[in-house]
Structure formats: C-alpha cells, structure tokens
Amino acid sequence: MQILLTLDKKDYEEGMPVFEKYSTRGVIIRDGKIATQHGSAGDYKILGGGVEPGEKLEDALIREVGEESGLIVIPESIRPIGEIVERRRDLFEKNKIYVCHSCFFFCDAKEEMTQTHMTESEIEKGFHLEWATAQEIIDGNEPFCETQPWSFRDREFVKMLVEKKILTT
C-alpha cells in the first residue's frame, strides 16, 4: 500500500525495542460527511482499529467498522487509499518505540445497521457514530493533537484529503 504520510515524533532513542502493529481505517462518506466515532470530549476518530494475527486488512476493516459504529461495510466497495505510518515512544511501555501502520480505505456501508461492540475505553470516552464534515473533524481534533496521537493522525489525514480535493470542507 502506498505510504501517504509518515508521522515521526522522534521522542525515543534509536536502538530501543520496537512494537509494531497494523490497523485499518474506513472512510465512509454520505452526503459529504464522514462516518466517525465522536467522543464526549469533542474529538473525532476515523472508524477502524487493529488487525488481528492472520487477519486480512479488508476483514479487519469490516469487523472494526461494525464493532465501533454498527455500520455494515459492503465488501465489494472497499478501495485502498494509502497508509500513514506513526513512529513514537510507546504511550504504555515507555522503553519501546511504537510503530503503527494505519491502512486507510474508502468503502460504502449498507443502510441497515448492526449492534456495536465497543471497548470499555471507547464507552468511557463516550464515543458514538457521528457523520461529520471535514472541517468539523479538523477543528474538533485540534485541541487533542498534543495528547492523543490518533487525533493528530486523523486530522492530518482529513486535511490531506481536502488539499487533494478528494473532500471539501
């Protein structure tokens, strides 16, 4: 998959052990708005999450979007956009470098929905499905960019889509 952007905080020492993971992100657009997880604090997350061992990216995308939002991805609609690579000191294991490959896909979802299966953390943060404009995501994530790396990643991704005229604000 084409690398769209590398976000390297350079807040680690070279030679530290590396924890590397892959995740998928689904960009579902309806009426000019993107399906997101919107937190009670005001932040937005592009739908998606971690790929399990042995799982295909597309299968992880379908599973994660369903778990987080209840949206049912139409498998034939999945189209790769590209990858954002994040590299920084791990937030949980400070002696490790965290490298995450977020693989973004355009996809469509059925009109009907299913039950969500959010994590405890997502429930605690008040995440719920919300359709948001590009500008709402950019502005909403701004206050969280220093403390939540995923807010920075998703803001930069959406800004890139706007700059390439794939989305409008």
XYZ file of N, CA and C in Angstrom:
507
model
N 0.852 -1.179 0.000
C 0.000 0.000 0.000
C 0.897 1.241 0.000
N 0.496 2.243 -0.748
C 1.264 3.486 -0.860
C 1.300 4.220 0.486
N 2.489 4.669 0.881
C 2.617 5.457 2.114
C 2.258 6.906 1.795
N 1.229 7.399 2.461
C 0.753 8.763 2.257
C 1.522 9.757 3.106
N 1.896 9.325 4.303
C 2.467 10.242 5.281
C 3.172 9.432 6.359
N 4.298 9.946 6.842
C 4.972 9.362 8.000
C 4.984 10.414 9.098
N 4.454 10.056 10.249
C 4.400 10.956 11.406
C 5.370 10.417 12.447
N 6.525 11.039 12.556
C 7.576 10.572 13.462
C 7.833 11.644 14.512
N 7.474 11.355 15.759
C 7.679 12.324 16.846
C 9.133 12.447 17.265
N 9.946 11.450 16.932
C 11.373 11.444 17.294
C 11.565 11.679 18.800
N 10.687 11.093 19.604
C 10.747 11.245 21.062
C 11.278 9.980 21.741
N 12.109 9.246 21.037
C 12.635 7.963 21.503
C 14.119 7.907 21.183
N 14.795 6.925 21.757
C 16.207 6.717 21.432
C 16.315 5.577 20.422
N 17.173 5.774 19.427
C 17.413 4.703 18.456
C 17.942 3.483 19.195
N 17.562 2.307 18.719
C 18.016 1.072 19.341
C 17.053 0.513 20.372
N 16.030 1.313 20.747
C 15.018 0.803 21.674
C 14.230 -0.299 20.969
N 13.684 -1.274 21.720
C 12.853 -2.294 21.081
C 11.628 -1.653 20.422
N 11.149 -2.289 19.364
C 10.031 -1.750 18.586
C 8.795 -2.627 18.766
N 7.661 -1.979 19.038
C 6.361 -2.644 18.998
C 5.682 -2.151 17.733
N 5.379 -3.070 16.815
C 4.817 -2.693 15.522
C 3.445 -3.324 15.355
N 2.499 -2.533 14.843
C 1.152 -3.060 14.618
C 0.560 -2.474 13.346
N -0.468 -3.153 12.857
C -1.216 -2.703 11.686
C -2.655 -2.448 12.097
N -3.226 -1.403 11.523
C -4.633 -1.120 11.759
C -5.272 -0.712 10.438
N -6.592 -0.756 10.404
C -7.333 -0.338 9.218
C -8.236 0.822 9.596
N -8.518 1.681 8.639
C -9.404 2.830 8.836
C -10.341 2.913 7.635
N -11.639 3.010 7.916
C -12.637 3.076 6.855
C -13.171 4.479 6.671
N -13.066 4.987 5.459
C -13.592 6.310 5.126
C -14.912 6.091 4.388
N -15.998 6.289 5.120
C -17.345 6.106 4.587
C -17.961 7.494 4.490
N -18.334 7.892 3.284
C -18.843 9.249 3.057
C -20.292 9.173 2.583
N -21.147 9.955 3.242
C -22.547 10.115 2.831
C -22.897 11.588 2.907
N -23.472 12.086 1.840
C -23.900 13.491 1.804
C -22.778 14.434 2.222
N -21.548 14.132 1.795
C -20.408 14.995 2.077
C -19.861 14.892 3.490
N -20.372 13.958 4.278
C -19.899 13.790 5.655
C -19.268 12.414 5.828
N -18.294 12.339 6.756
C -17.550 11.114 7.021
C -18.093 10.464 8.294
N -18.260 9.146 8.254
C -18.653 8.404 9.452
C -17.474 8.400 10.420
N -17.720 8.825 11.660
C -16.659 8.888 12.672
C -17.167 8.344 14.002
N -16.213 8.091 14.889
C -16.518 7.911 16.305
C -16.285 9.286 16.925
N -17.339 9.873 17.484
C -17.231 11.195 18.106
C -17.273 11.007 19.615
N -16.237 11.504 20.294
C -16.152 11.366 21.740
C -16.863 12.490 22.468
N -17.233 12.237 23.713
C -17.922 13.255 24.508
C -17.034 14.471 24.769
N -15.712 14.323 24.636
C -14.794 15.457 24.805
C -14.748 16.340 23.559
N -15.294 15.839 22.435
C -15.326 16.629 21.213
C -14.404 16.134 20.116
N -13.625 15.091 20.388
C -12.687 14.570 19.390
C -13.380 13.593 18.446
N -12.761 13.425 17.267
C -13.285 12.530 16.235
C -12.233 11.485 15.878
N -12.688 10.246 15.634
C -11.803 9.184 15.156
C -12.381 8.611 13.872
N -11.514 8.442 12.866
C -11.928 7.704 11.678
C -12.154 6.261 12.125
N -13.245 5.655 11.688
C -13.598 4.302 12.118
C -12.519 3.296 11.750
N -12.229 2.380 12.663
C -11.268 1.318 12.379
C -10.481 0.947 13.612
N -9.570 0.000 13.428
C -8.766 -0.450 14.555
C -7.795 -1.529 14.146
N -7.268 -2.218 15.141
C -6.179 -3.162 14.959
C -6.526 -4.404 14.158
N -5.531 -4.861 13.411
C -5.632 -6.099 12.642
C -5.157 -7.237 13.537
N -5.957 -8.278 13.649
C -5.598 -9.429 14.475
C -4.655 -10.351 13.706
N -3.821 -11.141 14.407
C -2.888 -12.044 13.724
C -3.609 -12.942 12.715
N -3.080 -12.982 11.490
C -3.643 -13.811 10.433
C -4.843 -13.213 9.723
N -5.305 -12.053 10.161
C -6.489 -11.421 9.584
C -6.099 -10.574 8.374
N -6.900 -10.616 7.314
C -6.683 -9.764 6.143
C -7.116 -8.341 6.491
N -6.470 -7.363 5.854
C -6.803 -5.959 6.119
C -8.292 -5.687 5.892
N -8.825 -6.201 4.786
C -10.228 -5.949 4.453
C -11.169 -6.558 5.494
N -10.833 -7.747 5.987
C -11.666 -8.383 7.015
C -11.608 -7.598 8.325
N -10.422 -7.105 8.673
C -10.279 -6.282 9.878
C -11.085 -4.995 9.743
N -11.068 -4.404 8.555
C -11.824 -3.181 8.306
C -13.316 -3.417 8.544
N -13.847 -4.471 7.950
C -15.268 -4.787 8.102
C -15.603 -5.014 9.578
N -14.787 -5.784 10.274
C -15.021 -6.090 11.689
C -14.960 -4.834 12.546
N -13.892 -4.058 12.389
C -13.695 -2.873 13.237
C -14.764 -1.813 13.007
N -15.116 -1.548 11.755
C -16.162 -0.557 11.475
C -17.473 -0.996 12.119
N -17.798 -2.278 12.002
C -19.023 -2.789 12.615
C -19.004 -2.685 14.124
N -17.875 -3.058 14.739
C -17.775 -3.007 16.202
C -17.924 -1.586 16.722
N -17.308 -0.626 16.048
C -17.285 0.753 16.547
C -18.541 1.544 16.231
N -19.216 1.212 15.122
C -20.305 2.074 14.668
C -21.622 1.364 14.417
N -21.579 0.047 14.206
C -22.779 -0.668 13.797
C -22.999 -0.634 12.295
N -22.162 0.114 11.576
C -22.281 0.157 10.117
C -21.793 -1.162 9.529
N -22.454 -1.599 8.468
C -22.105 -2.848 7.797
C -21.437 -2.498 6.472
N -20.122 -2.718 6.396
C -19.359 -2.395 5.186
C -19.742 -3.359 4.066
N -19.907 -2.819 2.869
C -20.148 -3.623 1.672
C -18.776 -4.041 1.141
N -18.421 -5.332 1.240
C -17.058 -5.771 0.893
C -16.590 -5.347 -0.502
N -17.481 -5.399 -1.484
C -17.098 -5.061 -2.861
C -16.766 -3.580 -3.036
N -17.132 -2.756 -2.055
C -16.907 -1.308 -2.167
C -15.545 -0.875 -1.634
N -14.786 -1.782 -1.025
C -13.523 -1.426 -0.362
C -12.459 -1.084 -1.399
N -11.898 0.153 -1.281
C -10.870 0.640 -2.201
C -9.731 1.259 -1.400
N -8.496 0.807 -1.607
C -7.374 1.345 -0.828
C -7.104 2.816 -1.136
N -6.782 3.561 -0.092
C -6.353 4.959 -0.235
C -4.847 5.029 -0.032
N -4.367 4.476 1.065
C -2.946 4.513 1.381
C -2.727 4.340 2.870
N -1.461 4.449 3.251
C -1.041 4.137 4.623
C -0.385 5.346 5.276
N -0.693 5.542 6.549
C 0.019 6.519 7.372
C 0.823 5.724 8.391
N 2.116 6.015 8.476
C 2.990 5.338 9.429
C 3.261 6.298 10.582
N 2.947 5.855 11.802
C 3.247 6.633 13.005
C 4.416 5.973 13.722
N 5.345 6.803 14.179
C 6.513 6.299 14.913
C 6.743 7.247 16.090
N 6.719 6.680 17.301
C 6.884 7.491 18.514
C 7.176 6.572 19.686
N 7.504 7.172 20.816
C 7.660 6.393 22.050
C 6.285 5.824 22.406
N 6.263 4.562 22.794
C 5.014 3.899 23.164
C 4.405 4.598 24.381
N 3.105 4.856 24.333
C 2.425 5.542 25.436
C 2.330 4.681 26.689
N 2.345 3.353 26.517
C 2.144 2.441 27.643
C 3.442 1.789 28.109
N 4.320 1.459 27.179
C 5.617 0.871 27.516
C 6.691 1.858 27.067
N 7.048 2.759 27.961
C 7.913 3.903 27.638
C 9.302 3.509 27.133
N 9.693 2.252 27.341
C 11.016 1.813 26.885
C 10.964 1.227 25.472
N 9.818 1.406 24.775
C 9.668 0.867 23.423
C 9.303 1.964 22.435
N 9.641 1.697 21.176
C 9.204 2.542 20.068
C 7.926 1.916 19.515
N 6.901 2.732 19.356
C 5.620 2.287 18.807
C 5.580 2.670 17.337
N 5.362 1.690 16.475
C 5.221 1.936 15.039
C 3.869 1.375 14.620
N 2.997 2.237 14.115
C 1.671 1.800 13.677
C 1.492 2.129 12.207
N 1.079 1.131 11.453
C 0.758 1.282 10.035
C -0.766 1.352 9.931
N -1.309 2.552 9.733
C -2.757 2.712 9.584
C -3.084 2.694 8.103
N -3.803 1.664 7.682
C -4.151 1.464 6.276
C -5.567 1.982 6.050
N -5.677 3.034 5.245
C -6.954 3.707 5.007
C -7.603 3.190 3.730
N -8.924 3.002 3.812
C -9.716 2.520 2.677
C -10.980 3.356 2.545
N -11.366 3.669 1.296
C -12.717 4.150 1.051
C -13.609 2.925 1.053
N -14.825 3.069 1.559
C -15.793 1.975 1.479
C -17.194 2.545 1.661
N -18.168 1.739 1.310
C -19.572 2.095 1.484
C -20.175 1.165 2.526
N -21.279 1.601 3.108
C -21.974 0.789 4.111
C -23.440 0.665 3.729
N -24.025 -0.433 4.150
C -25.450 -0.657 3.928
C -26.255 0.357 4.739
N -27.508 0.525 4.361
C -28.391 1.424 5.117
C -28.724 0.836 6.488
N -28.962 -0.488 6.530
C -29.269 -1.102 7.826
C -27.996 -1.211 8.655
N -28.183 -1.293 9.951
C -27.042 -1.329 10.868
C -27.148 -2.537 11.786
N -26.061 -2.805 12.496
C -25.996 -3.911 13.445
C -25.615 -3.359 14.820
N -25.571 -4.219 15.803
C -25.197 -3.840 17.167
C -23.706 -3.488 17.234
N -23.354 -2.452 17.980
C -21.940 -2.119 18.181
C -21.344 -3.027 19.253
N -20.021 -3.135 19.237
C -19.280 -3.889 20.260
C -18.033 -3.082 20.611
N -18.246 -1.952 21.281
C -17.133 -1.060 21.602
C -16.347 -1.562 22.807
N -15.095 -1.111 22.871
C -14.249 -1.437 24.014
C -14.697 -0.609 25.224
N -14.247 -1.015 26.408
C -14.551 -0.244 27.623
C -14.051 1.186 27.488
N -12.863 1.343 26.929
C -12.272 2.670 26.751
C -13.137 3.536 25.836
N -13.634 2.959 24.742
C -14.485 3.718 23.817
C -15.787 4.131 24.492
N -16.339 3.240 25.300
C -17.577 3.552 26.024
C -17.318 4.651 27.052
N -16.212 4.544 27.810
C -15.864 5.554 28.821
C -15.671 6.928 28.198
N -15.128 6.971 26.987
C -14.882 8.249 26.311
C -16.120 8.763 25.585
N -17.233 8.041 25.719
C -18.494 8.497 25.137
C -18.537 8.442 23.625
N -17.754 7.580 23.017
C -17.736 7.505 21.557
C -19.069 6.999 21.019
N -19.506 7.625 19.938
C -20.725 7.225 19.243
C -20.571 7.591 17.770
N -21.355 6.951 16.928
C -21.315 7.237 15.498
C -21.828 8.643 15.242
N -21.043 9.399 14.491
C -21.494 10.723 14.060
C -20.937 10.994 12.673
N -21.789 11.535 11.827
C -21.375 11.928 10.481
C -20.880 13.366 10.581
N -19.633 13.597 10.193
C -19.007 14.907 10.387
C -18.397 15.409 9.083
N -18.398 16.720 8.922
C -17.720 17.312 7.770
C -16.215 17.275 8.009
N -15.469 17.456 6.937
C -14.009 17.507 7.062
C -13.604 18.612 8.030
N -14.240 19.777 7.927
C -13.874 20.898 8.795
C -14.183 20.606 10.258
N -15.290 19.925 10.523
C -15.621 19.559 11.909
C -14.554 18.636 12.497
N -14.057 17.699 11.694
C -13.015 16.785 12.171
C -11.714 17.548 12.413
N -11.332 18.391 11.470
C -10.091 19.167 11.601
C -10.151 20.053 12.847
N -11.236 20.816 12.984
C -11.377 21.730 14.124
C -11.571 20.975 15.440
N -12.378 19.919 15.414
C -12.668 19.162 16.629
C -11.451 18.460 17.200
N -10.540 18.027 16.323
C -9.355 17.302 16.794
C -8.209 18.220 17.202
N -8.259 19.471 16.793
C -7.164 20.406 17.076
C -6.753 20.425 18.554
N -7.689 20.548 19.506
C -7.282 20.628 20.919
C -6.644 19.349 21.466
N -6.772 18.237 20.746
C -6.306 16.946 21.249
C -5.016 16.466 20.585
N -4.501 17.227 19.636
C -3.362 16.762 18.829
C -2.092 16.523 19.640
N -1.892 17.241 20.714
C -0.685 17.052 21.533
C -0.790 15.855 22.467
N -2.011 15.527 22.888
C -2.185 14.475 23.901
C -2.702 13.154 23.341
N -3.328 13.188 22.183
C -3.883 11.979 21.570
C -3.319 11.842 20.163
N -2.313 11.015 19.974
C -1.683 10.894 18.651
C -2.665 10.539 17.540
N -3.710 9.775 17.852
C -4.694 9.396 16.833
C -5.496 10.605 16.368
N -5.702 11.588 17.243
C -6.397 12.814 16.833
C -5.553 13.579 15.823
N -4.243 13.643 16.077
C -3.323 14.294 15.140
C -3.314 13.545 13.813
N -3.202 12.208 13.864
C -3.170 11.392 12.644
C -4.423 11.623 11.804
N -5.592 11.537 12.430
C -6.833 11.669 11.673
C -7.039 13.087 11.164
N -6.616 14.087 11.940
C -6.706 15.473 11.457
C -5.827 15.654 10.229
N -4.591 15.162 10.288
C -3.674 15.304 9.152
C -4.184 14.546 7.932
N -4.769 13.372 8.137
C -5.318 12.590 7.031
C -6.453 13.352 6.353
N -7.382 13.886 7.141
C -8.517 14.615 6.574
C -8.035 15.883 5.874
N -7.074 16.595 6.464
C -6.507 17.780 5.802
C -5.916 17.402 4.448
N -5.246 16.255 4.368
C -4.653 15.793 3.121
C -5.747 15.518 2.079
N -6.855 14.911 2.492
C -7.958 14.659 1.560
C -8.540 15.966 1.034
N -8.628 16.965 1.894
C -9.139 18.275 1.475
C -8.157 18.929 0.504
N -6.862 18.901 0.840
C -5.845 19.511 -0.025
C -5.809 18.864 -1.405
N -6.062 17.556 -1.465
C -6.068 16.837 -2.746
C -7.431 16.923 -3.427
N -8.334 17.691 -2.834
C -9.679 17.921 -3.350
C -10.500 16.636 -3.465
N -10.201 15.676 -2.588
C -10.995 14.453 -2.509
C -12.218 14.723 -1.640
N -12.050 15.619 -0.658
C -13.142 16.068 0.209
C -13.190 17.582 0.186
N -14.366 18.126 0.489
C -14.480 19.573 0.668
C -14.800 19.844 2.131
N -14.481 21.054 2.578
C -14.767 21.420 3.963
C -16.183 21.933 4.048
